Structures are given as C-alpha cells and as structure tokens.
Amino acid sequence: MLIIGELINGMYQNVAKAIKEQDKAIIQKLAKDQTEAGANMLDVNTGPASATPVETMKWLVETIQEAVDTPLAIDSTKADVIEIGLKTAKSRALINSTSADDEKLDRLLGLAKQYNAQIIGLTMDKKGVPRDRATRSELALKIVSKCMESGVNLEDLYIDPIVLPVNVAQNQGIEVLEAIREFQLLCDPPPKTVVGLSNVSQGTQQRPLINRIFMVMAIANGLSGAILDPLDKDLVDAAVTAELILNKHIYCDSFLTAYRK
Amino acid sequence: MALELIKDKWTNNINEVMLGADKPIKVGGENTLPFLFQEGDMPNRPVVAMEVWDMEPPDWPAHLKAALGDAVKSPVEWAKKAISEFGADLIVLRLQSANPETGNASADKVAETLKSVLAAIDVPLIVIGCGDDQKDNDIMPKCCQAAKGKNCLFGLATEDNYKTLTVSCMADGHSIIAESPIDINIAKQVNILITDMGFDAKRIVMHPTTASLGYGMEYVYSIMERARLAALNGDKMLAMPFILFVGQEVWRVKEAKEEEPGWGDVAKRGHLWEMTTAINMLQAGADILVMRHPQAFKDTKKAIERLMKK
C-alpha cells in the first residue's frame, strides 16, 4: 500500500516555525523519520501561514531532497504552488490534488501530463463534498473520463472519496467505505484509491484507535493508499497486517520488519 | 483474428550478484519470469557450476565416477578438469572431509585445500560446508578468511544456523547462500535474519531446496515461481537469485543410480535424469545450477544457449 507521510505540513506548529526560520534540520528530520517508519511517499504542504507559498514550496522540496530520495506528494490548492513543486521534484511526484471541477481538472491534468506526475482526484466539486456513495462515484467517473480524455494514464490516478470526521458526520463512514468498493467497478484496471486518513478522527479523544480501525476497514474494501502519520507504529503495523491477511505480502515471522526493509 | 498474448509488466527486478575476483561473473538481474523476453530481460544467462569434493566421494555410483575419471581423487585436478574439459562457469567446493562421519578433517586442513583450489582456478568459487552445523561453525570462519579477497559465495545459512557464517562472510567480503526447507515463509525469514545483522541483501543467493525429477520437483518449482512473482512485484526480501543443487539430489535417487530391468542403460539414464531436472529448474528461475555429471553438464549448457536466444 502507498503510505504517504503527512507530517510536513505548515499547518503543524513545528513545520510553520521551521518555514519561518528557514530551519532545514526540522524538515529533514521529519523526512528521514517518516521514511524510516515506512512512508513510501512524503506529503509536502506549505500550510496557511506562508505569505509566499511558491517560494516556500520550492524551499521545502529542495530541503527534503537533500535528506531523502523518497518521492513527494505536492499538496496545495493553488496550481502555481503545485507546479513549482513538480518542477523542483527530482523523482516522479504525486499531485495532491484536483477536485472534479472542469477548470481545475483541465489545469491539473495538464500539469500531470507535462511533468509526468501522478494525481489525486477528490470526489468533490463546487457544490461541496457529496453526502452519499452514488454522488461520490459519479464524480469519480467524471475524473476518470477526464483523465482518459487528457491522456493521463489511469494507473497514475488515485481517487479520494473524502473522509469526514466521525464525530460530526457519523453517517459518512459507511458511504466512504462503500464508495471505495464501488470505484473499483468504474473502469478496468480500476482506479487506485487514497484517503486523508486522519480526518476521520478529527476532534475525537481516541484518534489513533479510530484511524487504525477505519484504515483496516478501508483496506478490506480495496483501498490502495493513505495519507497518514507513519510515526504511529501501530497504525503502519495494522496496514501491513491487513494487507498480509489479504494475501498481498508473503508471510514470514518477521513480516513487520520485512515491510520496512 | 491474430492471437494477442497477454504481457505482464513488473515493477522490480531480481538482485544482481557479482561473484569471483579474477574472472568475475554476474548472476540474477532479471526483470521477468524465466526466458520471457517479450516481457523483460535476463541480463545474465543462468550459469552452471560443477560440484567438486575435497575427498573422493564414497557413495557416488560407478558410472558417475567413471565419467569424471581419476580427477575425483584430487580437488585441484577435479576443479581444473571441470573448467578446461567441461566448461564450468564456476566451481563448487564441498568440504565433506570435515564432516565427523567422513574424516572429521580440521579447519586448518580444509582451509589449506580451499587455498590450493583457489590458486588453481580463475573462475568464481562457491564453498559449501560439511553439513554438520557445529563443525561448519568451526571450519567456516577459517575458510572465509583463507578466501579473503576472492569474493566467493559461502553456504549454507539456515534459519537455525546463520550467525557465524553471516559474520564471517561480512568480515571477509563474501556473498552468502540462504537455505530454506521448501518453504517460502522461511525463505523470506532467513533473508530478513541475515540482513538484520547488517548484511547486504544484494549479496544473498537463495537455495529454496532442490528436489529431483520424480521426487517433488514440482513443489520446488511452485515455491520458486511464487517467490519470483512476489519479488518482481516489489518484495525485496525475496528478490535474490536462486541456486539449485541439482546433482546432489538427482544422484540420490534410484532412477539415476540403479540398474533395473526395462529401464534402459543406467549410465545414460543417470545423466539424462540430471539434465532433465536441471532444465526444469531453469524454467522455475534458477540462476546457478550445481551439477555433477559431465554429460548432463554439457547438455544443460547447450540448453541454456538455446533458451537464451531471443
């Protein structure tokens, strides 16, 4: 499974401080720690604080690349911030993300094509996040067909059904889980799927437990990637074990170590 | 309508392991199942090693010994003949004389033999212990040291006995054979145990256990195939080249060894049995074959040439 480490995000205080003071060590430690813990990609988000997000994204990508070779997910709502990230990234990057709006799709699929990048498509549009699985599938299908039209390889597309916090939108858990299953009927080969996992437990008092259980359920439904905190060892162990049960890895007594090799 | 074959695409390749110092060779490196050149490449052809013992093998059948001649009395002569007459790509030296039941030779004695064989050959050398764990842990550190700088391949490390050999190979710059009992889970586990000691995964060659034609060869085949599929899909702890001890298994079975009315000439049947097993193991993914009979050896090498034609 694709594990995208979420910790390099300007929304976190330590990262915001590092960006402000141009302190490379903090960013590089986060990059190394997440990679060693099992992340096979690192999310990079400048956060809301930066007044100059384009410069900040460039600095973050360069700083991370001095420390690790892990591929990057360039995370922004602004296309020009994504473009500088793609331009600066040494290895093949993932665009995080586009919505299902035409304007956004055209612009970001264009960038995906231009920079040979992978892309996450969120099943939301100007009307907001859908409340049911059917609308999620409808938007996913729109993203899939736009991908095909613009010549972006379907193998490079991740659909994100958008996870909502269980404490404010409790009925959405099942909708997201079922949507992940339904997405697999959209095309052949099916699109990959990804979730921003931590959102499910936002504001709750049992965050690690909720994250872990939801992720395992999603993996059982066919989830292929997640943006999460890889330093939560129990969480990564649960992902590896879930995939083991699904016969995606060959068992050995040290299967948890094997995954991190 | 023309039949269109389905082609698989793989994300990873098998590790490439370099062996030897004077005339080094590379094994592994493939990014496809065996010989599927439409799907990927095998940058290194499978190689055939001849098995040489450090003592005259007491229980080999007469027709096998006859084919090798007097050379079986001297490991140096045997190794030289294997290279010059039979075209061996590598030599396997089995330190049988150290086994408590077949001579119990000392570590110094077998290390001397090892040195004299190394001095006589320029192809890469594979060194196998005597099969007694305790004795092997006694002789192998000395042997690794004696072969320092020659970039040999030493075996066999198992789940229950891998530490001494791993440390010695690491200290003296050799590669290692990780053995498992026809069990893919243990195969992966041994590789993890060895790499956990700091050993480079790219210097491990796997022995999945060999079985002769008629004695479970298909089971070995299925284990190897499953390991390869996992490795090509990204499992780094199974992405090691395979070594198969074909001669050792074939020359234990009655079909290769014994006269039997109606079974035809045993002298011919023996080497055909060995060659047939070897070719099947090539199709399963063998990178190094270890063989005994010169005729089976030559025929297998010819088969490899044919299989490698693109």
Coordinates of C-alpha atoms in Angstrom, one line a residue:
Chain A
M1 CA 0.0 0.0 0.0
L2 CA 1.1 3.5 -0.7
I3 CA 1.8 5.2 2.6
I4 CA 2.1 9.0 2.3
G5 CA 3.6 10.6 5.4
E6 CA 1.6 13.7 6.4
L7 CA 3.8 15.4 8.8
I8 CA 5.5 18.0 6.6
N9 CA 2.6 20.5 6.6
G10 CA 2.8 24.1 7.5
M11 CA -0.4 23.7 9.5
Y12 CA 1.7 22.0 12.2
Q13 CA 3.4 24.4 14.5
N14 CA 6.9 22.9 14.3
V15 CA 6.8 23.0 10.5
A16 CA 5.4 26.5 10.4
K17 CA 8.3 27.6 12.7
A18 CA 10.8 25.8 10.6
I19 CA 9.5 27.5 7.4
K20 CA 9.6 30.9 9.1
E21 CA 13.1 30.5 10.4
Q22 CA 14.3 28.5 7.3
D23 CA 15.4 25.8 9.7
K24 CA 16.3 22.8 7.4
A25 CA 17.1 20.4 10.2
I26 CA 13.5 20.1 11.5
I27 CA 12.1 19.4 8.0
Q28 CA 14.9 17.0 7.2
K29 CA 14.4 15.1 10.4
L30 CA 10.7 14.7 9.6
A31 CA 11.6 13.5 6.2
K32 CA 14.0 10.9 7.5
D33 CA 11.9 9.7 10.4
Q34 CA 8.8 9.2 8.2
T35 CA 10.8 7.4 5.6
E36 CA 12.4 5.1 8.1
A37 CA 9.0 4.4 9.7
G38 CA 7.7 3.0 6.4
A39 CA 6.4 6.0 4.4
N40 CA 6.9 5.4 0.7
M41 CA 6.0 9.0 -0.2
L42 CA 6.0 12.3 1.7
D43 CA 3.3 14.9 1.5
V44 CA 4.5 18.5 1.3
N45 CA 2.2 21.3 2.2
T46 CA 3.2 24.9 2.9
G47 CA 0.3 25.5 5.2
P48 CA -1.9 28.5 5.6
A49 CA 0.8 30.7 7.3
S50 CA 3.2 31.2 4.4
A51 CA 2.7 34.5 2.6
T52 CA 4.9 33.3 -0.3
P53 CA 3.7 29.7 -0.8
V54 CA 5.5 29.3 -4.2
E55 CA 8.9 30.1 -2.6
T56 CA 8.1 28.1 0.4
M57 CA 7.2 25.0 -1.6
K58 CA 10.4 25.3 -3.6
W59 CA 12.4 25.5 -0.4
L60 CA 10.6 22.6 1.3
V61 CA 11.1 20.3 -1.7
E62 CA 14.8 21.2 -2.0
T63 CA 15.3 20.8 1.7
I64 CA 13.6 17.4 1.8
Q65 CA 15.5 16.2 -1.2
E66 CA 18.8 17.0 0.4
A67 CA 18.0 14.4 3.1
V68 CA 16.0 11.6 1.4
D69 CA 15.1 10.2 -2.0
T70 CA 11.5 9.4 -1.1
P71 CA 9.0 10.6 -3.8
L72 CA 6.9 13.6 -2.9
A73 CA 3.2 14.4 -2.9
I74 CA 2.9 18.1 -3.7
D75 CA -0.1 19.3 -1.7
S76 CA -1.7 22.6 -2.4
T77 CA -5.0 24.1 -3.5
K78 CA -3.1 26.5 -5.8
A79 CA -1.9 25.3 -9.2
D80 CA 1.2 27.6 -9.3
V81 CA 2.4 26.2 -5.9
I82 CA 1.9 22.6 -7.3
E83 CA 3.8 23.5 -10.5
I84 CA 6.9 24.8 -8.6
G85 CA 6.8 21.6 -6.5
L86 CA 6.6 19.4 -9.6
K87 CA 9.4 21.4 -11.3
T88 CA 11.7 21.1 -8.3
A89 CA 11.0 17.4 -7.5
K90 CA 13.8 15.1 -8.7
S91 CA 11.7 11.9 -8.8
R92 CA 8.2 11.4 -10.1
A93 CA 5.7 13.2 -7.9
L94 CA 2.0 13.0 -7.0
I95 CA -0.3 16.0 -7.4
N96 CA -2.4 16.4 -4.3
S97 CA -5.0 17.2 -5.5
T98 CA -7.6 18.2 -8.1
S99 CA -11.4 18.4 -7.5
A100 CA -13.9 17.3 -10.0
D101 CA -14.5 20.8 -11.4
D102 CA -13.7 21.2 -15.1
E103 CA -11.5 24.2 -14.7
K104 CA -9.4 22.6 -12.0
L105 CA -9.2 19.2 -13.8
D106 CA -8.1 20.8 -17.0
R107 CA -5.3 22.8 -15.3
L108 CA -4.0 20.0 -13.0
L109 CA -4.3 17.1 -15.5
G110 CA -2.3 19.4 -17.8
L111 CA 0.4 19.6 -15.2
A112 CA 0.3 15.9 -14.6
K113 CA 0.9 15.3 -18.3
Q114 CA 3.5 18.0 -18.6
Y115 CA 5.6 16.8 -15.6
N116 CA 4.7 13.1 -15.9
A117 CA 3.2 13.2 -12.4
Q118 CA 0.6 11.0 -10.7
I119 CA -2.5 12.7 -9.4
I120 CA -5.2 12.5 -6.7
G121 CA -8.7 13.4 -7.7
L122 CA -11.1 14.4 -4.9
T123 CA -14.7 13.5 -5.4
M124 CA -16.0 16.9 -4.7
D125 CA -16.9 20.0 -6.7
K126 CA -18.2 23.5 -6.3
K127 CA -21.2 22.1 -4.6
G128 CA -19.0 20.7 -1.8
V129 CA -18.4 17.2 -0.5
P130 CA -21.2 14.7 -1.5
R131 CA -23.1 13.0 1.2
D132 CA -23.7 9.7 -0.4
R133 CA -21.7 7.0 -2.2
A134 CA -23.6 7.4 -5.5
T135 CA -22.6 11.0 -6.0
R136 CA -19.0 10.2 -5.0
S137 CA -19.0 7.5 -7.7
E138 CA -20.5 9.9 -10.2
L139 CA -17.7 12.5 -9.6
A140 CA -15.1 9.7 -9.6
L141 CA -16.3 8.6 -13.0
K142 CA -16.1 12.2 -14.3
I143 CA -12.4 12.4 -13.1
V144 CA -11.7 9.0 -14.7
S145 CA -13.1 10.1 -18.1
K146 CA -11.3 13.4 -17.9
C147 CA -8.1 11.5 -17.3
M148 CA -8.7 9.3 -20.3
E149 CA -9.5 12.3 -22.5
S150 CA -6.4 14.2 -21.5
G151 CA -4.1 11.2 -22.0
V152 CA -3.1 10.7 -18.3
N153 CA -2.6 7.1 -17.6
L154 CA -5.3 5.6 -15.4
E155 CA -2.6 3.8 -13.4
D156 CA -1.4 7.2 -12.3
L157 CA -4.8 8.3 -10.9
Y158 CA -5.8 8.0 -7.2
I159 CA -9.4 8.8 -6.3
D160 CA -10.0 10.2 -2.9
P161 CA -13.6 9.8 -1.6
I162 CA -13.0 12.4 1.1
V163 CA -13.2 11.1 4.7
L164 CA -15.1 13.2 7.2
P165 CA -14.8 13.3 11.0
V166 CA -16.8 10.5 12.6
N167 CA -17.9 12.9 15.4
V168 CA -19.6 15.4 13.1
A169 CA -20.6 13.2 10.1
Q170 CA -21.1 9.8 11.5
N171 CA -23.2 8.5 8.6
Q172 CA -20.4 9.2 6.2
G173 CA -18.1 6.4 7.3
I174 CA -20.1 3.7 5.6
E175 CA -20.6 5.9 2.5
V176 CA -16.9 6.4 2.1
L177 CA -16.2 2.7 2.7
E178 CA -18.8 1.6 0.1
A179 CA -17.6 4.3 -2.4
I180 CA -14.1 2.8 -2.3
R181 CA -15.6 -0.6 -3.2
E182 CA -17.8 1.0 -6.0
F183 CA -14.9 2.9 -7.5
Q184 CA -13.4 -0.4 -8.5
L185 CA -16.2 -1.0 -10.9
L186 CA -15.7 2.2 -12.8
C187 CA -13.0 1.1 -15.2
D188 CA -10.6 -1.7 -15.9
P189 CA -8.0 -1.7 -14.5
P190 CA -9.8 0.0 -11.6
P191 CA -8.5 3.4 -10.4
K192 CA -6.4 3.4 -7.3
T193 CA -7.9 5.0 -4.1
V194 CA -6.4 7.1 -1.4
V195 CA -7.8 8.7 1.8
G196 CA -6.6 11.5 4.0
L197 CA -6.9 9.2 7.0
S198 CA -6.5 11.5 10.0
N199 CA -9.6 13.5 9.1
V200 CA -11.8 10.6 10.3
S201 CA -10.7 11.1 13.9
Q202 CA -10.5 14.9 13.9
G203 CA -11.7 16.3 17.3
T204 CA -12.2 12.9 18.9
Q205 CA -10.5 11.6 22.0
Q206 CA -9.5 8.3 20.5
R207 CA -7.6 9.4 17.4
P208 CA -5.1 6.5 16.9
L209 CA -7.7 3.9 17.5
I210 CA -10.3 5.4 15.2
N211 CA -7.6 6.0 12.5
R212 CA -6.4 2.4 12.7
I213 CA -9.8 0.7 12.6
F214 CA -11.1 2.9 9.8
M215 CA -8.0 2.2 7.7
V216 CA -8.2 -1.5 8.1
M217 CA -11.8 -1.5 7.1
A218 CA -10.9 0.7 4.1
I219 CA -8.1 -1.7 3.1
A220 CA -10.5 -4.6 3.2
N221 CA -12.7 -2.6 0.8
G222 CA -9.8 -2.2 -1.6
L223 CA -8.0 1.0 -0.5
S224 CA -4.6 1.4 -2.2
G225 CA -3.1 4.3 -0.3
A226 CA -3.5 6.7 2.6
I227 CA -2.1 10.0 3.8
L228 CA -1.3 9.3 7.4
D229 CA 1.1 9.7 10.3
P230 CA 3.7 7.0 9.7
L231 CA 5.3 7.6 13.1
D232 CA 2.2 5.9 14.6
K233 CA 3.8 2.5 14.6
D234 CA 0.6 0.6 15.5
L235 CA -1.1 2.2 12.5
V236 CA 1.5 1.1 10.0
D237 CA 1.6 -2.3 11.6
A238 CA -2.1 -2.6 11.2
A239 CA -1.9 -1.6 7.5
V240 CA 0.8 -4.2 6.8
T241 CA -1.1 -6.9 8.7
A242 CA -4.3 -6.1 6.8
E243 CA -2.5 -6.5 3.5
L244 CA -1.0 -9.7 4.8
I245 CA -4.4 -11.1 5.5
L246 CA -5.5 -10.1 2.0
N247 CA -2.5 -12.2 0.7
K248 CA -0.8 -9.1 -0.7
H249 CA 2.5 -9.9 1.0
I250 CA 4.1 -13.3 1.6
Y251 CA 4.1 -14.2 5.2
C252 CA 7.2 -14.7 7.3
D253 CA 7.7 -14.5 11.0
S254 CA 9.2 -11.0 10.8
F255 CA 6.7 -9.7 8.3
L256 CA 6.5 -6.3 10.0
T257 CA 10.3 -5.9 9.7
A258 CA 10.1 -7.2 6.1
Y259 CA 7.7 -4.4 5.1
R260 CA 10.1 -1.7 6.4
K261 CA 13.2 -3.2 4.6
Chain B
M1 CA -8.0 -12.5 -35.7
A2 CA -4.4 -13.0 -34.6
L3 CA -4.0 -14.2 -31.1
E4 CA -2.6 -11.5 -28.9
L5 CA -0.5 -12.7 -25.9
I6 CA -1.1 -11.0 -22.6
K7 CA 2.1 -9.4 -21.4
D8 CA 2.8 -8.8 -17.7
K9 CA 4.7 -5.6 -16.6
W10 CA 6.8 -5.9 -13.5
T11 CA 8.0 -3.1 -11.2
N12 CA 11.1 -4.7 -9.8
N13 CA 14.0 -6.9 -10.7
I14 CA 16.0 -9.7 -9.1
N15 CA 19.2 -8.5 -7.4
E16 CA 22.3 -8.8 -9.5
V17 CA 25.1 -10.5 -7.5
M18 CA 28.7 -10.4 -8.6
L19 CA 30.9 -13.4 -7.8
G20 CA 34.6 -14.1 -8.1
A21 CA 37.7 -11.8 -8.4
D22 CA 39.9 -12.9 -11.3
K23 CA 37.2 -13.7 -13.8
P24 CA 34.1 -12.4 -12.0
I25 CA 30.6 -13.2 -13.2
K26 CA 27.2 -11.7 -12.5
V27 CA 24.1 -13.7 -11.7
G28 CA 20.5 -12.6 -11.4
G29 CA 19.3 -9.2 -12.5
E30 CA 16.3 -10.4 -14.4
N31 CA 13.0 -8.4 -14.5
T32 CA 10.8 -11.1 -15.9
L33 CA 9.9 -14.7 -15.3
P34 CA 12.5 -17.1 -16.9
F35 CA 13.1 -16.6 -20.7
L36 CA 10.0 -14.4 -21.3
F37 CA 12.0 -12.0 -23.4
Q38 CA 8.8 -10.4 -24.7
E39 CA 8.1 -9.1 -21.1
G40 CA 11.5 -8.3 -19.8
D41 CA 15.2 -9.0 -19.8
M42 CA 17.6 -11.5 -18.3
P43 CA 20.8 -9.6 -18.5
N44 CA 22.8 -12.5 -17.2
R45 CA 22.4 -16.0 -18.5
P46 CA 22.0 -18.8 -15.9
V47 CA 25.3 -20.4 -15.1
V48 CA 26.4 -24.0 -14.3
A49 CA 28.8 -24.8 -11.5
M50 CA 30.5 -28.2 -11.2
E51 CA 30.4 -29.8 -7.8
V52 CA 33.9 -30.8 -6.6
W53 CA 34.5 -32.6 -3.3
D54 CA 37.6 -32.2 -1.1
M55 CA 37.7 -36.0 -0.8
E56 CA 36.8 -38.8 -3.1
P57 CA 33.0 -39.2 -2.7
P58 CA 32.5 -42.6 -1.1
D59 CA 29.0 -43.4 -2.3
W60 CA 28.7 -41.9 -5.8
P61 CA 27.6 -44.5 -8.4
A62 CA 30.4 -46.1 -10.5
H63 CA 29.0 -44.7 -13.8
L64 CA 29.2 -41.1 -12.5
K65 CA 32.7 -41.5 -11.1
A66 CA 33.8 -43.2 -14.4
A67 CA 32.6 -40.1 -16.4
L68 CA 34.7 -37.9 -14.2
G69 CA 37.8 -40.1 -14.2
D70 CA 40.7 -40.1 -11.8
A71 CA 40.3 -36.4 -11.1
V72 CA 37.9 -37.2 -8.3
K73 CA 40.9 -38.2 -6.2
S74 CA 42.2 -34.6 -6.1
P75 CA 40.1 -31.5 -5.7
V76 CA 42.6 -29.3 -7.6
E77 CA 42.7 -31.7 -10.6
W78 CA 38.9 -32.1 -10.5
A79 CA 38.3 -28.3 -10.5
K80 CA 40.8 -27.8 -13.3
K81 CA 39.3 -30.5 -15.4
A82 CA 35.8 -29.1 -14.8
I83 CA 36.9 -25.8 -16.2
S84 CA 39.1 -26.9 -19.1
E85 CA 37.2 -30.0 -20.3
F86 CA 33.6 -29.4 -19.3
G87 CA 33.5 -25.6 -19.4
A88 CA 32.3 -25.0 -15.8
D89 CA 31.3 -21.3 -15.2
L90 CA 32.0 -21.7 -11.5
I91 CA 33.3 -24.4 -9.1
V92 CA 31.5 -25.6 -6.0
L93 CA 33.9 -26.9 -3.4
R94 CA 32.1 -29.1 -0.8
L95 CA 34.2 -29.5 2.3
Q96 CA 32.9 -33.0 3.0
S97 CA 36.1 -34.3 4.6
A98 CA 35.4 -32.1 7.7
N99 CA 32.2 -34.0 8.5
P100 CA 32.7 -36.0 11.7
E101 CA 31.4 -39.1 9.9
T102 CA 33.6 -38.8 6.8
G103 CA 37.0 -37.9 8.1
N104 CA 36.5 -35.1 10.6
A105 CA 39.3 -33.1 9.0
S106 CA 40.4 -30.0 10.9
A107 CA 39.6 -26.4 10.0
D108 CA 43.3 -25.8 9.1
K109 CA 43.3 -28.8 6.8
V110 CA 40.2 -27.8 4.8
A111 CA 41.3 -24.2 4.6
E112 CA 44.6 -25.4 3.0
T113 CA 42.6 -27.4 0.4
L114 CA 40.5 -24.4 -0.2
K115 CA 43.5 -22.2 -0.8
S116 CA 45.1 -24.7 -3.2
V117 CA 41.8 -24.9 -5.2
L118 CA 41.6 -21.1 -5.3
A119 CA 45.2 -21.0 -6.5
A120 CA 44.5 -23.4 -9.4
I121 CA 41.4 -21.7 -10.8
D122 CA 40.3 -18.3 -12.1
V123 CA 36.5 -18.8 -12.2
P124 CA 34.4 -17.9 -9.1
L125 CA 34.3 -20.4 -6.3
I126 CA 31.3 -21.4 -4.2
V127 CA 32.2 -23.1 -0.9
I128 CA 29.8 -25.4 0.9
G129 CA 30.3 -26.8 4.4
C130 CA 30.3 -30.4 5.5
G131 CA 26.6 -30.5 6.6
D132 CA 27.2 -30.7 10.3
D133 CA 26.2 -27.4 11.9
Q134 CA 28.6 -27.5 14.7
K135 CA 31.6 -28.5 12.6
D136 CA 30.7 -26.0 9.9
N137 CA 30.7 -23.2 12.5
D138 CA 34.2 -24.3 13.4
I139 CA 35.6 -24.5 9.9
M140 CA 33.8 -21.7 8.0
P141 CA 35.4 -18.7 9.7
K142 CA 38.9 -20.0 8.8
C143 CA 37.8 -20.8 5.3
C144 CA 36.2 -17.4 4.8
Q145 CA 39.5 -15.9 5.9
A146 CA 41.5 -18.1 3.7
A147 CA 39.5 -17.0 0.7
K148 CA 39.5 -13.3 1.6
G149 CA 39.6 -11.0 -1.5
K150 CA 38.3 -13.8 -3.8
N151 CA 34.6 -12.7 -3.5
C152 CA 33.3 -16.2 -3.0
L153 CA 29.8 -17.5 -2.3
F154 CA 29.6 -19.4 1.0
G155 CA 26.9 -21.7 2.3
L156 CA 24.7 -22.7 3.8
A157 CA 23.0 -20.3 6.2
T158 CA 19.7 -21.7 7.6
E159 CA 17.0 -20.3 10.0
D160 CA 18.6 -22.1 12.9
N161 CA 22.3 -21.6 12.0
Y162 CA 23.2 -18.4 10.2
K163 CA 25.0 -16.1 12.6
T164 CA 28.6 -17.5 12.4
L165 CA 28.6 -17.7 8.6
T166 CA 27.0 -14.3 8.2
V167 CA 29.6 -12.6 10.4
S168 CA 32.5 -14.4 8.6
C169 CA 31.2 -13.5 5.1
M170 CA 30.7 -9.9 6.2
A171 CA 34.2 -9.7 7.6
D172 CA 35.9 -11.2 4.6
G173 CA 33.8 -9.8 1.8
H174 CA 32.0 -12.9 0.6
S175 CA 28.4 -13.5 -0.5
I176 CA 26.2 -16.0 1.3
I177 CA 23.7 -18.7 0.4
A178 CA 20.4 -18.6 2.5
E179 CA 18.7 -22.0 2.6
S180 CA 15.1 -22.9 3.5
P181 CA 13.3 -26.2 3.5
I182 CA 10.9 -25.8 0.5
D183 CA 9.1 -23.1 2.5
I184 CA 8.6 -19.6 1.1
N185 CA 7.8 -18.1 4.5
I186 CA 11.1 -19.4 5.9
A187 CA 13.0 -18.4 2.8
K188 CA 11.9 -14.8 3.4
Q189 CA 12.6 -15.1 7.1
V190 CA 16.2 -16.3 6.7
N191 CA 16.9 -13.4 4.3
I192 CA 15.5 -11.0 7.0
L193 CA 17.5 -12.6 9.7
I194 CA 20.7 -12.3 7.7
T195 CA 20.1 -8.7 6.7
D196 CA 19.1 -7.8 10.3
M197 CA 22.8 -8.5 11.1
G198 CA 23.8 -5.7 8.7
F199 CA 24.5 -8.0 5.7
D200 CA 23.8 -6.5 2.3
A201 CA 20.6 -8.1 0.9
K202 CA 22.2 -7.8 -2.6
R203 CA 24.9 -10.3 -1.6
I204 CA 22.5 -13.1 -0.7
V205 CA 21.7 -16.0 -3.0
M206 CA 18.7 -18.3 -2.1
H207 CA 18.6 -22.0 -2.0
P208 CA 14.9 -22.9 -1.9
T209 CA 15.9 -26.6 -1.5
T210 CA 16.2 -28.8 -4.6
A211 CA 14.2 -31.9 -5.4
S212 CA 14.9 -34.4 -8.2
L213 CA 12.6 -35.2 -11.1
G214 CA 10.1 -37.7 -9.6
Y215 CA 10.7 -36.6 -6.0
G216 CA 8.8 -33.3 -5.5
M217 CA 10.4 -31.2 -8.2
E218 CA 7.0 -29.6 -9.0
Y219 CA 6.7 -28.4 -5.4
V220 CA 10.1 -26.7 -5.6
Y221 CA 9.0 -25.2 -8.9
S222 CA 5.8 -23.7 -7.4
I223 CA 7.7 -22.2 -4.4
M224 CA 10.2 -20.6 -6.7
E225 CA 7.5 -19.3 -9.0
R226 CA 5.6 -17.7 -6.1
A227 CA 8.8 -16.1 -4.7
R228 CA 9.6 -14.7 -8.1
L229 CA 6.2 -13.3 -8.6
A230 CA 6.4 -11.6 -5.2
A231 CA 9.9 -10.3 -5.9
L232 CA 9.0 -8.9 -9.4
N233 CA 6.1 -7.2 -7.7
G234 CA 8.4 -5.5 -5.2
D235 CA 9.1 -7.9 -2.3
K236 CA 12.8 -7.0 -1.7
M237 CA 13.2 -9.8 0.8
L238 CA 12.6 -12.4 -1.9
A239 CA 14.5 -10.7 -4.7
M240 CA 17.6 -12.8 -4.5
P241 CA 19.0 -15.1 -7.3
F242 CA 18.4 -18.8 -6.9
I243 CA 21.0 -21.5 -6.6
L244 CA 19.9 -25.2 -7.1
F245 CA 21.9 -28.2 -6.1
V246 CA 20.6 -30.4 -8.8
G247 CA 23.4 -33.0 -8.8
Q248 CA 23.2 -33.6 -5.1
E249 CA 19.5 -34.5 -5.3
V250 CA 19.5 -36.4 -8.6
W251 CA 22.4 -38.7 -7.7
R252 CA 20.5 -39.9 -4.6
V253 CA 17.5 -41.4 -6.5
K254 CA 17.4 -44.9 -7.8
E255 CA 16.3 -43.8 -11.3
A256 CA 19.7 -42.2 -11.7
K257 CA 21.8 -44.7 -9.8
E258 CA 20.5 -48.3 -10.1
E259 CA 20.3 -51.0 -12.8
E260 CA 16.7 -52.0 -13.3
P261 CA 15.4 -54.4 -16.0
G262 CA 13.3 -52.5 -18.5
W263 CA 14.6 -49.0 -17.5
G264 CA 17.4 -49.0 -20.1
D265 CA 21.1 -48.3 -19.7
V266 CA 21.7 -46.8 -16.3
A267 CA 24.8 -44.9 -17.4
K268 CA 22.7 -43.0 -19.9
R269 CA 19.6 -42.7 -17.7
G270 CA 21.7 -41.1 -14.9
H271 CA 22.9 -38.0 -16.8
L272 CA 19.6 -37.6 -18.6
W273 CA 17.8 -37.6 -15.2
E274 CA 20.2 -34.9 -14.0
M275 CA 19.8 -32.8 -17.2
T276 CA 16.0 -33.0 -17.2
T277 CA 15.9 -31.8 -13.6
A278 CA 18.3 -29.0 -14.3
I279 CA 16.3 -27.7 -17.3
N280 CA 13.1 -27.7 -15.3
M281 CA 14.8 -25.7 -12.6
L282 CA 15.9 -23.2 -15.2
Q283 CA 12.3 -22.8 -16.2
A284 CA 11.5 -22.2 -12.5
G285 CA 14.0 -19.4 -12.2
A286 CA 17.4 -21.0 -11.3
D287 CA 20.3 -18.6 -11.7
I288 CA 23.1 -21.0 -10.6
L289 CA 22.8 -24.8 -11.2
V290 CA 25.2 -27.1 -9.4
M291 CA 25.7 -30.3 -11.2
R292 CA 27.9 -33.5 -11.2
H293 CA 27.9 -35.5 -14.5
P294 CA 30.0 -34.0 -17.3
Q295 CA 27.4 -35.1 -20.0
A296 CA 24.5 -33.6 -18.1
F297 CA 26.6 -30.5 -17.6
K298 CA 27.4 -30.1 -21.3
D299 CA 23.8 -30.8 -22.4
T300 CA 22.4 -28.3 -19.9
K301 CA 24.8 -25.6 -21.0
K302 CA 23.7 -26.2 -24.6
A303 CA 20.0 -25.9 -23.5
I304 CA 20.8 -22.6 -21.8
E305 CA 22.3 -21.3 -25.0
R306 CA 19.1 -22.2 -26.8
L307 CA 16.8 -20.8 -24.2
M308 CA 18.7 -17.5 -24.1
K309 CA 18.1 -16.9 -27.9
K310 CA 15.7 -14.0 -28.2

